[in-house]
Amino acid sequence: MSAKEHNRNKFLSEFPALVNELTEILVQYGLPKDAIEWYQKSLEYNTPGGKLNRGLSVVDTYVILKGYKSVDDLPKETYFKVALLGWCIELLQAYFLVADDMMDKSITRRGQPCWYKVPGVSEIAINDAFMLEGAIYMLLKKHFKNDPYYVDLLELFHEVTFQTELGQLLDLITAPEDHVDLNKFSLEKHSFIVIFKTAYYSFYLPVALAMYVAGINDEKDLKQAHDVLIPLGEYFQIQDDYLDCFGKPEDIGKIGTDIQDNKCSWVVNTALKICNKEQRQILDENYGVKNSETEAKCKKLFNDLGIDKLYHEYEEKITTELKTKISQIDESRGFKGEVLTTFLNKIYKRSK
């Protein structure tokens, strides 16, 4: 078993205890058995099924910051606390996804029906989403109330949640699936959407949580992390947009749908910026239309415009800038540039 699989399995083994803790809280409130079982099912269906990268990043970051050789060297109680914070991010992710799938009218998520599509769930999923978020604060109160950084954790979760919702709002009003208007698109809007909708909770949040637990809470250190992780998160999403259009389905594990779904992606925004009048007309007539012929016309146009080359130029430029920033990190207060290098190495030139 690889170290990555071992770390994932160790992380997963903590989840049942969290479900039990949340169940105990409901029992204390006097919630009837059928409602408790419903919540348990929602927790287990929606929380542990993804890649768990965000949650695992809290543990990995803490290990680097404190100078441990591996996850297994952490004292048991310490591992439990940082893993718990990782699971709180996964609960936040579950909350976003349950709601997002309803907004997007999605059918499947992680290889199974979206939660609202499960027989008998339907609109109850809205309340279930709220309860997934609520679980975060019940767990934080139980395990961190007496820690000096408790308020920092609360404020961080609240702020990052709000930032993610701002990104989602701009995405929903800019690119609704049922009404295509490319006049609303721009690279500036795309940048705001991906930074707020993805970068804050997927990249900055795991590192900032680990920093607080490790006692590294100076504003300058948090800013050092922020100033690399936010553009890194934007790069990750731009890469995702690129792979959706240009990646091979066998590599990325899915068939790209951004063109047919009218996604405000980096690819189409870059095309809109450089296309001529006739090419713009092709996009207006074919982008966001749900059939493979119109999709093929868009893909041909993206190829004609050399979007592939522009992406690779962007990738080299951003990674050079990020490496320079990381090399200038001030490590005098305990923060380590290695945390940021680890994130960058996972993303650079990935194909899935």
PDB file of N, CA and C in Angstrom, residues 36-124:
ATOM      1  N   ILE A  36     -32.928  10.571  13.363  1.00  0.00           N
ATOM      2  CA  ILE A  36     -31.498  10.346  13.599  1.00  0.00           C
ATOM      3  C   ILE A  36     -30.918   9.470  12.489  1.00  0.00           C
ATOM      4  N   GLU A  37     -31.645   8.438  12.127  1.00  0.00           N
ATOM      5  CA  GLU A  37     -31.174   7.533  11.065  1.00  0.00           C
ATOM      6  C   GLU A  37     -31.090   8.264   9.720  1.00  0.00           C
ATOM      7  N   TRP A  38     -32.017   9.170   9.484  1.00  0.00           N
ATOM      8  CA  TRP A  38     -31.999   9.975   8.248  1.00  0.00           C
ATOM      9  C   TRP A  38     -30.704  10.803   8.187  1.00  0.00           C
ATOM     10  N   TYR A  39     -30.386  11.460   9.295  1.00  0.00           N
ATOM     11  CA  TYR A  39     -29.195  12.319   9.339  1.00  0.00           C
ATOM     12  C   TYR A  39     -27.924  11.489   9.174  1.00  0.00           C
ATOM     13  N   GLN A  40     -27.895  10.322   9.822  1.00  0.00           N
ATOM     14  CA  GLN A  40     -26.732   9.445   9.675  1.00  0.00           C
ATOM     15  C   GLN A  40     -26.536   9.058   8.210  1.00  0.00           C
ATOM     16  N   LYS A  41     -27.649   8.740   7.551  1.00  0.00           N
ATOM     17  CA  LYS A  41     -27.561   8.344   6.132  1.00  0.00           C
ATOM     18  C   LYS A  41     -27.050   9.507   5.285  1.00  0.00           C
ATOM     19  N   SER A  42     -27.543  10.709   5.563  1.00  0.00           N
ATOM     20  CA  SER A  42     -27.105  11.903   4.831  1.00  0.00           C
ATOM     21  C   SER A  42     -25.602  12.133   5.029  1.00  0.00           C
ATOM     22  N   LEU A  43     -25.149  12.021   6.273  1.00  0.00           N
ATOM     23  CA  LEU A  43     -23.713  12.193   6.567  1.00  0.00           C
ATOM     24  C   LEU A  43     -22.870  11.181   5.800  1.00  0.00           C
ATOM     25  N   GLU A  44     -23.289   9.930   5.850  1.00  0.00           N
ATOM     26  CA  GLU A  44     -22.487   8.856   5.243  1.00  0.00           C
ATOM     27  C   GLU A  44     -22.572   8.868   3.719  1.00  0.00           C
ATOM     28  N   TYR A  45     -23.671   9.313   3.168  1.00  0.00           N
ATOM     29  CA  TYR A  45     -23.857   9.337   1.714  1.00  0.00           C
ATOM     30  C   TYR A  45     -23.079  10.495   1.080  1.00  0.00           C
ATOM     31  N   ASN A  46     -23.060  11.637   1.780  1.00  0.00           N
ATOM     32  CA  ASN A  46     -22.560  12.872   1.162  1.00  0.00           C
ATOM     33  C   ASN A  46     -21.138  13.283   1.545  1.00  0.00           C
ATOM     34  N   THR A  47     -20.617  12.763   2.646  1.00  0.00           N
ATOM     35  CA  THR A  47     -19.348  13.302   3.143  1.00  0.00           C
ATOM     36  C   THR A  47     -18.101  12.534   2.709  1.00  0.00           C
ATOM     37  N   PRO A  48     -18.015  11.200   2.889  1.00  0.00           N
ATOM     38  CA  PRO A  48     -16.718  10.560   2.664  1.00  0.00           C
ATOM     39  C   PRO A  48     -16.432  10.041   1.254  1.00  0.00           C
ATOM     40  N   GLY A  49     -17.275  10.323   0.272  1.00  0.00           N
ATOM     41  CA  GLY A  49     -17.148   9.644  -1.017  1.00  0.00           C
ATOM     42  C   GLY A  49     -16.175  10.215  -2.021  1.00  0.00           C
ATOM     43  N   GLY A  50     -15.658  11.429  -1.790  1.00  0.00           N
ATOM     44  CA  GLY A  50     -14.803  12.061  -2.807  1.00  0.00           C
ATOM     45  C   GLY A  50     -13.330  11.705  -2.659  1.00  0.00           C
ATOM     46  N   LYS A  51     -12.498  12.557  -3.244  1.00  0.00           N
ATOM     47  CA  LYS A  51     -11.041  12.305  -3.184  1.00  0.00           C
ATOM     48  C   LYS A  51     -10.475  12.624  -1.799  1.00  0.00           C
ATOM     49  N   LEU A  52     -11.177  13.462  -1.044  1.00  0.00           N
ATOM     50  CA  LEU A  52     -10.761  13.860   0.322  1.00  0.00           C
ATOM     51  C   LEU A  52      -9.481  14.695   0.333  1.00  0.00           C
ATOM     52  N   ASN A  53      -9.117  15.283  -0.803  1.00  0.00           N
ATOM     53  CA  ASN A  53      -7.871  16.061  -0.873  1.00  0.00           C
ATOM     54  C   ASN A  53      -7.836  17.224   0.101  1.00  0.00           C
ATOM     55  N   ARG A  54      -8.988  17.896   0.257  1.00  0.00           N
ATOM     56  CA  ARG A  54      -9.004  19.069   1.141  1.00  0.00           C
ATOM     57  C   ARG A  54      -8.773  18.657   2.590  1.00  0.00           C
ATOM     58  N   GLY A  55      -9.489  17.626   3.018  1.00  0.00           N
ATOM     59  CA  GLY A  55      -9.334  17.161   4.401  1.00  0.00           C
ATOM     60  C   GLY A  55      -7.942  16.632   4.679  1.00  0.00           C
ATOM     61  N   LEU A  56      -7.416  15.827   3.752  1.00  0.00           N
ATOM     62  CA  LEU A  56      -6.075  15.262   3.928  1.00  0.00           C
ATOM     63  C   LEU A  56      -5.008  16.353   3.941  1.00  0.00           C
ATOM     64  N   SER A  57      -5.267  17.457   3.243  1.00  0.00           N
ATOM     65  CA  SER A  57      -4.287  18.557   3.188  1.00  0.00           C
ATOM     66  C   SER A  57      -4.073  19.208   4.553  1.00  0.00           C
ATOM     67  N   VAL A  58      -5.097  19.203   5.402  1.00  0.00           N
ATOM     68  CA  VAL A  58      -4.922  19.759   6.757  1.00  0.00           C
ATOM     69  C   VAL A  58      -3.868  18.937   7.502  1.00  0.00           C
ATOM     70  N   VAL A  59      -4.010  17.613   7.446  1.00  0.00           N
ATOM     71  CA  VAL A  59      -3.083  16.715   8.143  1.00  0.00           C
ATOM     72  C   VAL A  59      -1.683  16.839   7.546  1.00  0.00           C
ATOM     73  N   ASP A  60      -1.597  16.776   6.216  1.00  0.00           N
ATOM     74  CA  ASP A  60      -0.288  16.853   5.540  1.00  0.00           C
ATOM     75  C   ASP A  60       0.435  18.154   5.863  1.00  0.00           C
ATOM     76  N   THR A  61      -0.318  19.253   5.876  1.00  0.00           N
ATOM     77  CA  THR A  61       0.285  20.558   6.158  1.00  0.00           C
ATOM     78  C   THR A  61       0.807  20.618   7.590  1.00  0.00           C
ATOM     79  N   TYR A  62       0.024  20.106   8.536  1.00  0.00           N
ATOM     80  CA  TYR A  62       0.445  20.110   9.937  1.00  0.00           C
ATOM     81  C   TYR A  62       1.732  19.287  10.112  1.00  0.00           C
ATOM     82  N   VAL A  63       1.796  18.143   9.451  1.00  0.00           N
ATOM     83  CA  VAL A  63       2.982  17.275   9.532  1.00  0.00           C
ATOM     84  C   VAL A  63       4.232  18.038   9.073  1.00  0.00           C
ATOM     85  N   ILE A  64       4.103  18.776   7.952  1.00  0.00           N
ATOM     86  CA  ILE A  64       5.244  19.551   7.432  1.00  0.00           C
ATOM     87  C   ILE A  64       5.611  20.687   8.391  1.00  0.00           C
ATOM     88  N   LEU A  65       4.604  21.424   8.849  1.00  0.00           N
ATOM     89  CA  LEU A  65       4.862  22.576   9.721  1.00  0.00           C
ATOM     90  C   LEU A  65       5.563  22.183  11.025  1.00  0.00           C
ATOM     91  N   LYS A  66       5.208  21.021  11.555  1.00  0.00           N
ATOM     92  CA  LYS A  66       5.782  20.589  12.840  1.00  0.00           C
ATOM     93  C   LYS A  66       7.012  19.695  12.676  1.00  0.00           C
ATOM     94  N   GLY A  67       7.385  19.425  11.419  1.00  0.00           N
ATOM     95  CA  GLY A  67       8.618  18.692  11.183  1.00  0.00           C
ATOM     96  C   GLY A  67       8.548  17.190  11.431  1.00  0.00           C
ATOM     97  N   TYR A  68       7.355  16.614  11.367  1.00  0.00           N
ATOM     98  CA  TYR A  68       7.241  15.154  11.508  1.00  0.00           C
ATOM     99  C   TYR A  68       7.635  14.476  10.199  1.00  0.00           C
ATOM    100  N   LYS A  69       8.101  13.234  10.307  1.00  0.00           N
ATOM    101  CA  LYS A  69       8.487  12.502   9.085  1.00  0.00           C
ATOM    102  C   LYS A  69       7.255  11.988   8.339  1.00  0.00           C
ATOM    103  N   SER A  70       6.253  11.551   9.093  1.00  0.00           N
ATOM    104  CA  SER A  70       5.037  11.038   8.454  1.00  0.00           C
ATOM    105  C   SER A  70       3.844  11.242   9.380  1.00  0.00           C
ATOM    106  N   VAL A  71       2.680  10.979   8.840  1.00  0.00           N
ATOM    107  CA  VAL A  71       1.420  11.095   9.580  1.00  0.00           C
ATOM    108  C   VAL A  71       1.435  10.182  10.813  1.00  0.00           C
ATOM    109  N   ASP A  72       2.062   9.026  10.683  1.00  0.00           N
ATOM    110  CA  ASP A  72       2.073   8.045  11.780  1.00  0.00           C
ATOM    111  C   ASP A  72       2.868   8.516  12.998  1.00  0.00           C
ATOM    112  N   ASP A  73       3.701   9.543  12.833  1.00  0.00           N
ATOM    113  CA  ASP A  73       4.502  10.047  13.960  1.00  0.00           C
ATOM    114  C   ASP A  73       3.717  11.012  14.852  1.00  0.00           C
ATOM    115  N   LEU A  74       2.542  11.434  14.386  1.00  0.00           N
ATOM    116  CA  LEU A  74       1.745  12.371  15.198  1.00  0.00           C
ATOM    117  C   LEU A  74       1.196  11.667  16.435  1.00  0.00           C
ATOM    118  N   PRO A  75       1.242  12.331  17.603  1.00  0.00           N
ATOM    119  CA  PRO A  75       0.560  11.761  18.776  1.00  0.00           C
ATOM    120  C   PRO A  75      -0.920  11.556  18.448  1.00  0.00           C
ATOM    121  N   LYS A  76      -1.513  10.519  19.038  1.00  0.00           N
ATOM    122  CA  LYS A  76      -2.879  10.116  18.684  1.00  0.00           C
ATOM    123  C   LYS A  76      -3.887  11.266  18.818  1.00  0.00           C
ATOM    124  N   GLU A  77      -3.812  11.980  19.932  1.00  0.00           N
ATOM    125  CA  GLU A  77      -4.758  13.072  20.178  1.00  0.00           C
ATOM    126  C   GLU A  77      -4.566  14.203  19.162  1.00  0.00           C
ATOM    127  N   THR A  78      -3.308  14.480  18.824  1.00  0.00           N
ATOM    128  CA  THR A  78      -3.020  15.536  17.842  1.00  0.00           C
ATOM    129  C   THR A  78      -3.554  15.133  16.470  1.00  0.00           C
ATOM    130  N   TYR A  79      -3.309  13.870  16.098  1.00  0.00           N
ATOM    131  CA  TYR A  79      -3.810  13.404  14.799  1.00  0.00           C
ATOM    132  C   TYR A  79      -5.329  13.545  14.750  1.00  0.00           C
ATOM    133  N   PHE A  80      -5.995  13.154  15.852  1.00  0.00           N
ATOM    134  CA  PHE A  80      -7.450  13.230  15.880  1.00  0.00           C
ATOM    135  C   PHE A  80      -7.919  14.662  15.627  1.00  0.00           C
ATOM    136  N   LYS A  81      -7.250  15.640  16.243  1.00  0.00           N
ATOM    137  CA  LYS A  81      -7.705  17.036  16.127  1.00  0.00           C
ATOM    138  C   LYS A  81      -7.498  17.587  14.721  1.00  0.00           C
ATOM    139  N   VAL A  82      -6.330  17.307  14.130  1.00  0.00           N
ATOM    140  CA  VAL A  82      -6.116  17.849  12.773  1.00  0.00           C
ATOM    141  C   VAL A  82      -6.976  17.093  11.751  1.00  0.00           C
ATOM    142  N   ALA A  83      -7.170  15.789  11.973  1.00  0.00           N
ATOM    143  CA  ALA A  83      -8.051  15.023  11.075  1.00  0.00           C
ATOM    144  C   ALA A  83      -9.493  15.519  11.206  1.00  0.00           C
ATOM    145  N   LEU A  84      -9.898  15.855  12.423  1.00  0.00           N
ATOM    146  CA  LEU A  84     -11.245  16.387  12.648  1.00  0.00           C
ATOM    147  C   LEU A  84     -11.458  17.673  11.853  1.00  0.00           C
ATOM    148  N   LEU A  85     -10.456  18.547  11.852  1.00  0.00           N
ATOM    149  CA  LEU A  85     -10.565  19.780  11.058  1.00  0.00           C
ATOM    150  C   LEU A  85     -10.647  19.453   9.571  1.00  0.00           C
ATOM    151  N   GLY A  86      -9.917  18.419   9.161  1.00  0.00           N
ATOM    152  CA  GLY A  86     -10.017  17.963   7.772  1.00  0.00           C
ATOM    153  C   GLY A  86     -11.422  17.503   7.450  1.00  0.00           C
ATOM    154  N   TRP A  87     -12.023  16.758   8.381  1.00  0.00           N
ATOM    155  CA  TRP A  87     -13.397  16.292   8.154  1.00  0.00           C
ATOM    156  C   TRP A  87     -14.386  17.455   8.170  1.00  0.00           C
ATOM    157  N   CYS A  88     -14.073  18.501   8.924  1.00  0.00           N
ATOM    158  CA  CYS A  88     -14.949  19.689   8.903  1.00  0.00           C
ATOM    159  C   CYS A  88     -14.947  20.333   7.517  1.00  0.00           C
ATOM    160  N   ILE A  89     -13.784  20.332   6.843  1.00  0.00           N
ATOM    161  CA  ILE A  89     -13.768  20.845   5.461  1.00  0.00           C
ATOM    162  C   ILE A  89     -14.572  19.921   4.551  1.00  0.00           C
ATOM    163  N   GLU A  90     -14.472  18.617   4.763  1.00  0.00           N
ATOM    164  CA  GLU A  90     -15.238  17.680   3.933  1.00  0.00           C
ATOM    165  C   GLU A  90     -16.744  17.841   4.176  1.00  0.00           C
ATOM    166  N   LEU A  91     -17.133  18.186   5.400  1.00  0.00           N
ATOM    167  CA  LEU A  91     -18.546  18.485   5.686  1.00  0.00           C
ATOM    168  C   LEU A  91     -18.971  19.764   4.957  1.00  0.00           C
ATOM    169  N   LEU A  92     -18.076  20.742   4.933  1.00  0.00           N
ATOM    170  CA  LEU A  92     -18.355  21.989   4.219  1.00  0.00           C
ATOM    171  C   LEU A  92     -18.528  21.698   2.724  1.00  0.00           C
ATOM    172  N   GLN A  93     -17.624  20.868   2.192  1.00  0.00           N
ATOM    173  CA  GLN A  93     -17.713  20.454   0.790  1.00  0.00           C
ATOM    174  C   GLN A  93     -19.039  19.729   0.521  1.00  0.00           C
ATOM    175  N   ALA A  94     -19.427  18.837   1.429  1.00  0.00           N
ATOM    176  CA  ALA A  94     -20.678  18.086   1.259  1.00  0.00           C
ATOM    177  C   ALA A  94     -21.874  19.048   1.242  1.00  0.00           C
ATOM    178  N   TYR A  95     -21.856  20.021   2.135  1.00  0.00           N
ATOM    179  CA  TYR A  95     -22.913  21.052   2.200  1.00  0.00           C
ATOM    180  C   TYR A  95     -23.017  21.795   0.869  1.00  0.00           C
ATOM    181  N   PHE A  96     -21.859  22.239   0.343  1.00  0.00           N
ATOM    182  CA  PHE A  96     -21.868  22.946  -0.937  1.00  0.00           C
ATOM    183  C   PHE A  96     -22.404  22.064  -2.062  1.00  0.00           C
ATOM    184  N   LEU A  97     -21.953  20.810  -2.099  1.00  0.00           N
ATOM    185  CA  LEU A  97     -22.296  19.938  -3.230  1.00  0.00           C
ATOM    186  C   LEU A  97     -23.767  19.536  -3.240  1.00  0.00           C
ATOM    187  N   VAL A  98     -24.315  19.246  -2.060  1.00  0.00           N
ATOM    188  CA  VAL A  98     -25.744  18.888  -1.996  1.00  0.00           C
ATOM    189  C   VAL A  98     -26.594  20.048  -2.528  1.00  0.00           C
ATOM    190  N   ALA A  99     -26.234  21.263  -2.124  1.00  0.00           N
ATOM    191  CA  ALA A  99     -26.979  22.443  -2.583  1.00  0.00           C
ATOM    192  C   ALA A  99     -26.710  22.724  -4.059  1.00  0.00           C
ATOM    193  N   ASP A 100     -25.445  22.647  -4.437  1.00  0.00           N
ATOM    194  CA  ASP A 100     -25.029  22.933  -5.811  1.00  0.00           C
ATOM    195  C   ASP A 100     -25.721  22.007  -6.805  1.00  0.00           C
ATOM    196  N   ASP A 101     -25.804  20.718  -6.453  1.00  0.00           N
ATOM    197  CA  ASP A 101     -26.433  19.750  -7.356  1.00  0.00           C
ATOM    198  C   ASP A 101     -27.904  20.079  -7.587  1.00  0.00           C
ATOM    199  N   MET A 102     -28.570  20.588  -6.566  1.00  0.00           N
ATOM    200  CA  MET A 102     -29.974  20.992  -6.743  1.00  0.00           C
ATOM    201  C   MET A 102     -30.063  22.225  -7.642  1.00  0.00           C
ATOM    202  N   MET A 103     -29.162  23.189  -7.420  1.00  0.00           N
ATOM    203  CA  MET A 103     -29.174  24.414  -8.231  1.00  0.00           C
ATOM    204  C   MET A 103     -28.894  24.109  -9.698  1.00  0.00           C
ATOM    205  N   ASP A 104     -27.976  23.171  -9.933  1.00  0.00           N
ATOM    206  CA  ASP A 104     -27.586  22.821 -11.301  1.00  0.00           C
ATOM    207  C   ASP A 104     -28.466  21.730 -11.915  1.00  0.00           C
ATOM    208  N   LYS A 105     -29.397  21.211 -11.116  1.00  0.00           N
ATOM    209  CA  LYS A 105     -30.236  20.081 -11.552  1.00  0.00           C
ATOM    210  C   LYS A 105     -29.385  18.902 -12.038  1.00  0.00           C
ATOM    211  N   SER A 106     -28.284  18.654 -11.344  1.00  0.00           N
ATOM    212  CA  SER A 106     -27.384  17.550 -11.699  1.00  0.00           C
ATOM    213  C   SER A 106     -28.047  16.208 -11.391  1.00  0.00           C
ATOM    214  N   ILE A 107     -27.565  15.176 -12.054  1.00  0.00           N
ATOM    215  CA  ILE A 107     -28.156  13.839 -11.904  1.00  0.00           C
ATOM    216  C   ILE A 107     -27.277  12.941 -11.030  1.00  0.00           C
ATOM    217  N   THR A 108     -25.974  12.950 -11.304  1.00  0.00           N
ATOM    218  CA  THR A 108     -25.063  12.096 -10.517  1.00  0.00           C
ATOM    219  C   THR A 108     -23.937  12.904  -9.899  1.00  0.00           C
ATOM    220  N   ARG A 109     -23.390  12.349  -8.834  1.00  0.00           N
ATOM    221  CA  ARG A 109     -22.251  12.954  -8.134  1.00  0.00           C
ATOM    222  C   ARG A 109     -21.418  11.801  -7.581  1.00  0.00           C
ATOM    223  N   ARG A 110     -20.134  11.789  -7.874  1.00  0.00           N
ATOM    224  CA  ARG A 110     -19.226  10.749  -7.376  1.00  0.00           C
ATOM    225  C   ARG A 110     -19.722   9.340  -7.715  1.00  0.00           C
ATOM    226  N   GLY A 111     -20.266   9.196  -8.925  1.00  0.00           N
ATOM    227  CA  GLY A 111     -20.670   7.879  -9.388  1.00  0.00           C
ATOM    228  C   GLY A 111     -21.969   7.336  -8.818  1.00  0.00           C
ATOM    229  N   GLN A 112     -22.725   8.168  -8.125  1.00  0.00           N
ATOM    230  CA  GLN A 112     -24.032   7.736  -7.592  1.00  0.00           C
ATOM    231  C   GLN A 112     -25.037   8.873  -7.760  1.00  0.00           C
ATOM    232  N   PRO A 113     -26.333   8.598  -7.605  1.00  0.00           N
ATOM    233  CA  PRO A 113     -27.312   9.683  -7.760  1.00  0.00           C
ATOM    234  C   PRO A 113     -27.035  10.822  -6.769  1.00  0.00           C
ATOM    235  N   CYS A 114     -27.236  12.055  -7.228  1.00  0.00           N
ATOM    236  CA  CYS A 114     -27.144  13.194  -6.302  1.00  0.00           C
ATOM    237  C   CYS A 114     -28.115  12.954  -5.146  1.00  0.00           C
ATOM    238  N   TRP A 115     -27.809  13.490  -3.979  1.00  0.00           N
ATOM    239  CA  TRP A 115     -28.604  13.222  -2.778  1.00  0.00           C
ATOM    240  C   TRP A 115     -30.083  13.547  -2.991  1.00  0.00           C
ATOM    241  N   TYR A 116     -30.397  14.686  -3.623  1.00  0.00           N
ATOM    242  CA  TYR A 116     -31.817  15.054  -3.813  1.00  0.00           C
ATOM    243  C   TYR A 116     -32.529  14.107  -4.780  1.00  0.00           C
ATOM    244  N   LYS A 117     -31.738  13.342  -5.555  1.00  0.00           N
ATOM    245  CA  LYS A 117     -32.309  12.380  -6.502  1.00  0.00           C
ATOM    246  C   LYS A 117     -32.553  11.007  -5.862  1.00  0.00           C
ATOM    247  N   VAL A 118     -32.046  10.805  -4.643  1.00  0.00           N
ATOM    248  CA  VAL A 118     -32.283   9.539  -3.942  1.00  0.00           C
ATOM    249  C   VAL A 118     -33.783   9.450  -3.620  1.00  0.00           C
ATOM    250  N   PRO A 119     -34.442   8.317  -3.902  1.00  0.00           N
ATOM    251  CA  PRO A 119     -35.887   8.196  -3.647  1.00  0.00           C
ATOM    252  C   PRO A 119     -36.260   8.625  -2.224  1.00  0.00           C
ATOM    253  N   GLY A 120     -37.258   9.508  -2.155  1.00  0.00           N
ATOM    254  CA  GLY A 120     -37.753   9.952  -0.857  1.00  0.00           C
ATOM    255  C   GLY A 120     -37.072  11.191  -0.306  1.00  0.00           C
ATOM    256  N   VAL A 121     -35.967  11.642  -0.943  1.00  0.00           N
ATOM    257  CA  VAL A 121     -35.241  12.802  -0.397  1.00  0.00           C
ATOM    258  C   VAL A 121     -35.784  14.107  -0.960  1.00  0.00           C
ATOM    259  N   SER A 122     -35.653  14.305  -2.267  1.00  0.00           N
ATOM    260  CA  SER A 122     -36.184  15.491  -2.945  1.00  0.00           C
ATOM    261  C   SER A 122     -35.788  16.792  -2.223  1.00  0.00           C
ATOM    262  N   GLU A 123     -36.765  17.682  -1.948  1.00  0.00           N
ATOM    263  CA  GLU A 123     -36.441  18.999  -1.359  1.00  0.00           C
ATOM    264  C   GLU A 123     -35.940  18.935   0.080  1.00  0.00           C
ATOM    265  N   ILE A 124     -36.104  17.796   0.736  1.00  0.00           N
ATOM    266  CA  ILE A 124     -35.565  17.658   2.103  1.00  0.00           C
ATOM    267  C   ILE A 124     -34.049  17.870   2.067  1.00  0.00           C
TER     268      ILE A 124
END
